[in-house]
Amino acid sequence: MRRMLVCFALMMLTAAAEAAPRYCDEVAAAIKNRLRADAQSGLADRGAPASEADLAAFPLAAADREALKAASVRLARAGGARGLALIDAESGAAHCRRPLLFSLASGETKALAAPAPGDPFDRCGHGAVGLGAAGGRAFFLQSDGGADDLEQAAIFVQQGETLRKTCNISIRYTLEFTATDAFCATPDLCRLGPKAAVWARSWRTGGPELLDPAFSPAAAPKSGDAASAALPLAGAAAQTFAFEAPESHFAILGEPAADRLRIGAARSGPGVPPDATLVALYKGDRPVASFVVARRRGAAAAVIAQPD
Protein backbone atom coordinates (compact mmCIF):
# COMPACT_ATOMS: atom_id res chain seq x y z
CA MET A 1 0.00 0.00 0.00
CA ARG A 2 2.82 2.39 0.91
CA ARG A 3 4.55 1.61 -2.37
CA MET A 4 1.34 2.41 -4.25
CA LEU A 5 1.03 5.75 -2.45
CA VAL A 6 4.65 6.61 -3.24
CA CYS A 7 4.12 5.76 -6.90
CA PHE A 8 0.95 7.83 -7.02
CA ALA A 9 2.74 10.80 -5.47
CA LEU A 10 5.58 10.50 -7.98
CA MET A 11 3.07 10.37 -10.85
CA MET A 12 1.36 13.52 -9.57
CA LEU A 13 4.70 15.35 -9.25
CA THR A 14 5.73 14.26 -12.75
CA ALA A 15 2.42 15.42 -14.20
CA ALA A 16 2.74 18.79 -12.43
CA ALA A 17 6.32 19.20 -13.69
CA GLU A 18 5.24 18.41 -17.26
CA ALA A 19 2.28 20.82 -17.02
CA ALA A 20 4.32 23.77 -15.66
CA PRO A 21 6.01 24.77 -18.95
CA ARG A 22 2.67 24.61 -20.78
CA TYR A 23 0.94 26.73 -18.15
CA CYS A 24 3.79 29.26 -18.12
CA ASP A 25 3.44 29.60 -21.89
CA GLU A 26 -0.29 30.25 -21.37
CA VAL A 27 0.52 32.94 -18.79
CA ALA A 28 3.00 34.57 -21.20
CA ALA A 29 0.36 34.56 -23.96
CA ALA A 30 -2.24 36.11 -21.61
CA ILE A 31 0.18 38.87 -20.59
CA LYS A 32 1.17 39.54 -24.20
CA ASN A 33 -2.51 39.84 -25.22
CA ARG A 34 -3.16 42.21 -22.33
CA LEU A 35 -0.24 44.45 -23.29
CA ARG A 36 -1.25 44.34 -26.95
CA ALA A 37 -4.70 45.64 -26.01
CA ASP A 38 -3.31 48.38 -23.74
CA ALA A 39 0.46 48.80 -23.44
CA GLN A 40 0.09 51.03 -20.37
CA SER A 41 -2.28 48.76 -18.44
CA GLY A 42 0.40 46.74 -16.66
CA LEU A 43 1.02 43.01 -16.66
CA ALA A 44 -1.93 42.09 -14.45
CA ASP A 45 -5.19 43.55 -13.19
CA ARG A 46 -4.86 45.76 -10.10
CA GLY A 47 -8.61 46.17 -9.97
CA ALA A 48 -10.74 49.21 -9.27
CA PRO A 49 -10.85 51.57 -6.27
CA ALA A 50 -12.57 49.84 -3.36
CA SER A 51 -14.91 51.32 -0.75
CA GLU A 52 -15.46 50.15 2.81
CA ALA A 53 -18.66 48.51 1.61
CA ASP A 54 -16.65 46.52 -0.99
CA LEU A 55 -14.24 45.33 1.72
CA ALA A 56 -16.99 44.29 4.13
CA ALA A 57 -17.31 40.92 2.35
CA PHE A 58 -13.74 39.93 3.25
CA PRO A 59 -12.61 38.30 6.52
CA LEU A 60 -10.15 41.04 7.50
CA ALA A 61 -8.47 41.34 10.86
CA ALA A 62 -9.21 44.52 12.80
CA ALA A 63 -5.59 45.68 12.34
CA ASP A 64 -5.87 45.20 8.57
CA ARG A 65 -9.11 47.18 8.37
CA GLU A 66 -7.50 50.02 10.32
CA ALA A 67 -4.39 50.03 8.11
CA LEU A 68 -6.54 50.17 4.97
CA LYS A 69 -8.11 53.43 6.10
CA ALA A 70 -4.79 55.22 5.54
CA ALA A 71 -4.11 53.62 2.14
CA SER A 72 -5.25 53.85 -1.45
CA VAL A 73 -7.15 50.58 -1.88
CA ARG A 74 -8.04 48.65 -5.04
CA LEU A 75 -9.90 45.37 -5.39
CA ALA A 76 -9.17 42.85 -8.17
CA ARG A 77 -10.67 39.45 -8.97
CA ALA A 78 -9.55 36.72 -11.39
CA GLY A 79 -10.63 33.19 -12.23
CA GLY A 80 -14.34 33.65 -11.65
CA ALA A 81 -16.32 32.42 -8.64
CA ARG A 82 -13.62 29.83 -7.79
CA GLY A 83 -10.62 32.07 -8.38
CA LEU A 84 -8.69 34.67 -6.39
CA ALA A 85 -9.39 38.13 -5.00
CA LEU A 86 -6.74 40.76 -4.22
CA ILE A 87 -6.94 43.83 -2.01
CA ASP A 88 -4.03 46.00 -3.15
CA ALA A 89 -3.29 48.68 -0.54
CA GLU A 90 -0.75 51.39 -1.45
CA SER A 91 0.48 54.00 1.02
CA GLY A 92 3.29 56.45 1.78
CA ALA A 93 5.61 58.52 -0.36
CA ALA A 94 7.51 55.34 -1.33
CA HIS A 95 4.29 53.84 -2.80
CA CYS A 96 4.63 50.68 -0.71
CA ARG A 97 2.03 47.95 -1.21
CA ARG A 98 0.50 45.55 1.27
CA PRO A 99 -1.38 42.95 -0.77
CA LEU A 100 -4.09 40.88 0.91
CA LEU A 101 -5.05 37.74 -1.01
CA PHE A 102 -8.16 35.59 -0.78
CA SER A 103 -9.15 32.23 -2.23
CA LEU A 104 -12.69 31.67 -3.48
CA ALA A 105 -12.05 28.05 -4.48
CA SER A 106 -14.05 26.42 -1.66
CA GLY A 107 -17.07 28.62 -2.23
CA GLU A 108 -16.03 30.68 0.78
CA THR A 109 -13.71 33.67 0.99
CA LYS A 110 -10.55 32.47 2.72
CA ALA A 111 -7.40 34.50 3.36
CA LEU A 112 -4.18 33.34 1.68
CA ALA A 113 -0.69 34.37 2.71
CA ALA A 114 0.79 36.62 0.02
CA PRO A 115 4.31 35.53 -1.00
CA ALA A 116 7.02 37.38 0.89
CA PRO A 117 8.68 39.93 -1.40
CA GLY A 118 12.32 39.40 -2.22
CA ASP A 119 14.85 41.04 -4.45
CA PRO A 120 14.03 42.06 -7.15
CA PHE A 121 10.31 41.85 -6.30
CA ASP A 122 10.18 44.72 -3.84
CA ARG A 123 6.70 46.00 -3.06
CA CYS A 124 7.78 49.64 -2.84
CA GLY A 125 8.69 52.12 -5.56
CA HIS A 126 7.99 50.81 -9.05
CA GLY A 127 7.12 47.27 -7.94
CA ALA A 128 3.55 46.11 -8.58
CA VAL A 129 1.18 43.28 -7.77
CA GLY A 130 -1.94 42.08 -9.55
CA LEU A 131 -4.12 39.16 -10.65
CA GLY A 132 -4.59 37.44 -13.96
CA ALA A 133 -5.89 34.20 -15.42
CA ALA A 134 -4.56 31.75 -17.97
CA GLY A 135 -5.84 28.34 -18.97
CA GLY A 136 -8.88 28.84 -16.75
CA ARG A 137 -6.70 29.27 -13.67
CA ALA A 138 -6.11 32.46 -11.68
CA PHE A 139 -2.61 33.63 -10.81
CA PHE A 140 -1.02 36.26 -8.56
CA LEU A 141 1.78 38.37 -10.07
CA GLN A 142 4.66 40.30 -8.48
CA SER A 143 6.58 42.65 -10.78
CA ASP A 144 9.80 44.57 -10.14
CA GLY A 145 8.49 47.42 -12.30
CA GLY A 146 11.64 47.16 -14.39
CA ALA A 147 14.10 49.62 -15.81
CA ASP A 148 14.35 50.91 -19.35
CA ASP A 149 12.87 48.30 -21.68
CA LEU A 150 12.97 45.24 -19.38
CA GLU A 151 10.56 44.07 -16.68
CA GLN A 152 10.64 40.88 -14.62
CA ALA A 153 7.69 39.20 -12.91
CA ALA A 154 7.04 36.17 -10.72
CA ILE A 155 3.83 34.15 -11.16
CA PHE A 156 2.14 32.29 -8.28
CA VAL A 157 -0.82 29.90 -8.48
CA GLN A 158 -3.01 28.53 -5.74
CA GLN A 159 -2.13 25.12 -4.34
CA GLY A 160 -4.45 24.10 -1.53
CA GLU A 161 -4.48 26.88 1.04
CA THR A 162 -1.19 28.43 -0.13
CA LEU A 163 0.36 29.98 -3.24
CA ARG A 164 3.19 28.32 -5.15
CA LYS A 165 5.62 30.10 -7.45
CA THR A 166 5.23 28.63 -10.92
CA CYS A 167 6.89 30.87 -13.49
CA ASN A 168 9.34 33.69 -14.07
CA ILE A 169 8.30 36.08 -16.84
CA SER A 170 10.57 38.52 -18.70
CA ILE A 171 9.03 41.30 -20.79
CA ARG A 172 11.03 43.40 -23.22
CA TYR A 173 9.31 46.55 -24.47
CA THR A 174 9.85 48.91 -27.33
CA LEU A 175 10.74 52.43 -26.14
CA GLU A 176 9.02 55.54 -27.48
CA PHE A 177 10.69 58.97 -27.41
CA THR A 178 8.73 62.19 -27.94
CA ALA A 179 9.75 65.86 -27.67
CA THR A 180 7.23 67.30 -25.17
CA ASP A 181 8.66 70.79 -24.57
CA ALA A 182 10.66 73.10 -26.83
CA PHE A 183 12.38 76.45 -26.25
CA CYS A 184 13.40 77.96 -29.59
CA ALA A 185 15.06 81.21 -30.60
CA THR A 186 12.77 81.30 -33.66
CA PRO A 187 9.59 79.24 -34.30
CA ASP A 188 11.06 77.43 -37.29
CA LEU A 189 13.74 75.84 -35.05
CA CYS A 190 11.01 73.89 -33.23
CA ARG A 191 10.62 71.77 -36.36
CA LEU A 192 13.74 69.93 -35.17
CA GLY A 193 11.73 68.32 -32.34
CA PRO A 194 11.35 64.94 -34.13
CA LYS A 195 15.10 64.84 -34.80
CA ALA A 196 15.77 65.69 -31.15
CA ALA A 197 13.64 62.64 -30.18
CA VAL A 198 15.69 60.41 -32.51
CA TRP A 199 18.96 61.72 -31.06
CA ALA A 200 17.67 61.15 -27.52
CA ARG A 201 16.80 57.55 -28.39
CA SER A 202 20.27 57.03 -29.84
CA TRP A 203 21.96 58.57 -26.77
CA ARG A 204 19.87 56.44 -24.39
CA THR A 205 19.98 53.11 -26.21
CA GLY A 206 23.26 53.22 -28.13
CA GLY A 207 21.47 53.46 -31.48
CA PRO A 208 23.36 54.23 -34.68
CA GLU A 209 22.17 57.81 -35.27
CA LEU A 210 24.84 59.53 -33.14
CA LEU A 211 27.49 57.22 -34.59
CA ASP A 212 26.82 58.66 -38.04
CA PRO A 213 29.79 60.54 -39.58
CA ALA A 214 27.68 63.71 -39.39
CA PHE A 215 28.31 63.67 -35.60
CA SER A 216 31.69 63.89 -33.94
CA PRO A 217 32.59 64.34 -30.24
CA ALA A 218 33.15 68.00 -29.37
CA ALA A 219 34.14 70.14 -26.42
CA ALA A 220 31.45 72.03 -24.55
CA PRO A 221 30.64 75.47 -25.98
CA LYS A 222 32.33 78.36 -24.21
CA SER A 223 29.13 80.23 -23.36
CA GLY A 224 28.08 80.63 -19.76
CA ASP A 225 25.03 78.47 -20.34
CA ALA A 226 27.12 75.45 -21.30
CA ALA A 227 29.26 75.79 -18.19
CA SER A 228 26.17 75.41 -15.97
CA ALA A 229 23.61 72.66 -15.60
CA ALA A 230 20.78 74.89 -16.82
CA LEU A 231 19.20 74.67 -20.23
CA PRO A 232 20.15 77.31 -22.79
CA LEU A 233 17.43 79.85 -23.51
CA ALA A 234 16.26 79.31 -19.92
CA GLY A 235 13.08 81.33 -19.61
CA ALA A 236 10.57 81.05 -16.80
CA ALA A 237 9.22 77.75 -18.14
CA ALA A 238 12.65 76.22 -18.63
CA GLN A 239 14.02 76.85 -15.15
CA THR A 240 12.66 73.50 -13.96
CA PHE A 241 14.80 71.58 -16.45
CA ALA A 242 18.50 70.96 -15.93
CA PHE A 243 21.12 68.50 -17.13
CA GLU A 244 22.29 65.66 -14.94
CA ALA A 245 25.99 64.88 -15.42
CA PRO A 246 27.51 63.44 -17.47
CA GLU A 247 26.46 65.15 -20.68
CA SER A 248 27.64 64.59 -24.24
CA HIS A 249 28.62 67.20 -26.84
CA PHE A 250 28.79 66.69 -30.60
CA ALA A 251 29.69 68.76 -33.64
CA ILE A 252 27.00 68.43 -36.34
CA LEU A 253 27.53 68.52 -40.09
CA GLY A 254 24.72 69.13 -42.58
CA GLU A 255 22.25 70.79 -40.19
CA PRO A 256 21.86 74.43 -41.35
CA ALA A 257 20.21 75.65 -38.16
CA ALA A 258 22.79 74.25 -35.74
CA ASP A 259 26.35 72.99 -35.66
CA ARG A 260 26.60 71.72 -32.07
CA LEU A 261 24.51 69.29 -30.04
CA ARG A 262 24.42 69.04 -26.26
CA ILE A 263 22.54 66.04 -24.89
CA GLY A 264 22.08 64.38 -21.51
CA ALA A 265 19.70 63.07 -18.88
CA ALA A 266 17.31 65.49 -17.21
CA ARG A 267 17.81 66.19 -13.53
CA SER A 268 14.75 65.01 -11.60
CA GLY A 269 12.47 67.72 -10.25
CA PRO A 270 8.93 69.13 -10.38
CA GLY A 271 7.41 68.91 -13.83
CA VAL A 272 10.22 66.75 -15.24
CA PRO A 273 8.95 63.61 -17.02
CA PRO A 274 10.48 60.35 -15.72
CA ASP A 275 13.68 59.41 -17.56
CA ALA A 276 13.55 62.58 -19.66
CA THR A 277 16.43 63.54 -21.96
CA LEU A 278 17.47 67.14 -22.65
CA VAL A 279 18.63 68.11 -26.14
CA ALA A 280 20.18 71.53 -26.74
CA LEU A 281 21.31 72.96 -30.09
CA TYR A 282 23.90 75.68 -30.71
CA LYS A 283 25.00 77.73 -33.65
CA GLY A 284 28.62 78.44 -32.85
CA ASP A 285 28.59 79.19 -29.12
CA ARG A 286 25.07 80.66 -29.23
CA PRO A 287 22.20 78.44 -27.95
CA VAL A 288 19.34 78.40 -30.45
CA ALA A 289 16.97 75.65 -29.28
CA SER A 290 16.41 73.10 -26.55
CA PHE A 291 14.00 70.18 -26.22
CA VAL A 292 12.70 68.00 -23.41
CA VAL A 293 12.32 64.45 -24.73
CA ALA A 294 10.09 62.10 -22.74
CA ARG A 295 10.57 58.35 -22.81
CA ARG A 296 7.91 55.74 -22.19
CA ARG A 297 7.35 52.08 -22.86
CA GLY A 298 5.48 51.14 -25.98
CA ALA A 299 4.32 47.72 -27.11
CA ALA A 300 5.83 44.52 -25.72
CA ALA A 301 8.41 43.22 -28.18
CA ALA A 302 8.84 39.88 -26.40
CA VAL A 303 7.29 38.03 -23.45
CA ILE A 304 9.37 35.03 -22.33
CA ALA A 305 8.27 32.46 -19.73
CA GLN A 306 10.56 30.25 -17.68
CA PRO A 307 9.13 27.59 -15.30
CA ASP A 308 10.39 28.06 -11.75
Tab-separated table of N, CA, C and O in Angstrom, residues 272-276 293-296:
chain	number	residue	atom	x	y	z
A	272	VAL	N	9.299	67.458	-14.337
A	272	VAL	CA	10.219	66.754	-15.236
A	272	VAL	C	9.683	65.345	-15.485
A	272	VAL	O	9.483	64.585	-14.536
A	273	PRO	N	9.437	64.970	-16.742
A	273	PRO	CA	8.951	63.613	-17.019
A	273	PRO	C	9.971	62.574	-16.558
A	273	PRO	O	11.181	62.825	-16.595
A	274	PRO	N	9.533	61.401	-16.123
A	274	PRO	CA	10.484	60.353	-15.724
A	274	PRO	C	11.403	59.989	-16.877
A	274	PRO	O	10.974	59.872	-18.026
A	275	ASP	N	12.681	59.836	-16.572
A	275	ASP	CA	13.683	59.413	-17.564
A	275	ASP	C	13.751	60.343	-18.772
A	275	ASP	O	14.037	59.908	-19.889
A	276	ALA	N	13.504	61.635	-18.548
A	276	ALA	CA	13.554	62.581	-19.659
A	276	ALA	C	14.995	62.836	-20.096
A	276	ALA	O	15.936	62.746	-19.311
A	293	VAL	N	12.785	65.657	-24.057
A	293	VAL	CA	12.320	64.448	-24.730
A	293	VAL	C	11.895	63.425	-23.683
A	293	VAL	O	12.714	62.979	-22.872
A	294	ALA	N	10.614	63.077	-23.688
A	294	ALA	CA	10.088	62.096	-22.742
A	294	ALA	C	10.240	60.694	-23.320
A	294	ALA	O	10.186	60.488	-24.536
A	295	ARG	N	10.437	59.746	-22.411
A	295	ARG	CA	10.570	58.348	-22.813
A	295	ARG	C	9.501	57.528	-22.087
A	295	ARG	O	9.271	57.700	-20.901
A	296	ARG	N	8.843	56.647	-22.830
A	296	ARG	CA	7.905	55.740	-22.192
A	296	ARG	C	7.920	54.406	-22.933
A	296	ARG	O	8.366	54.313	-24.091
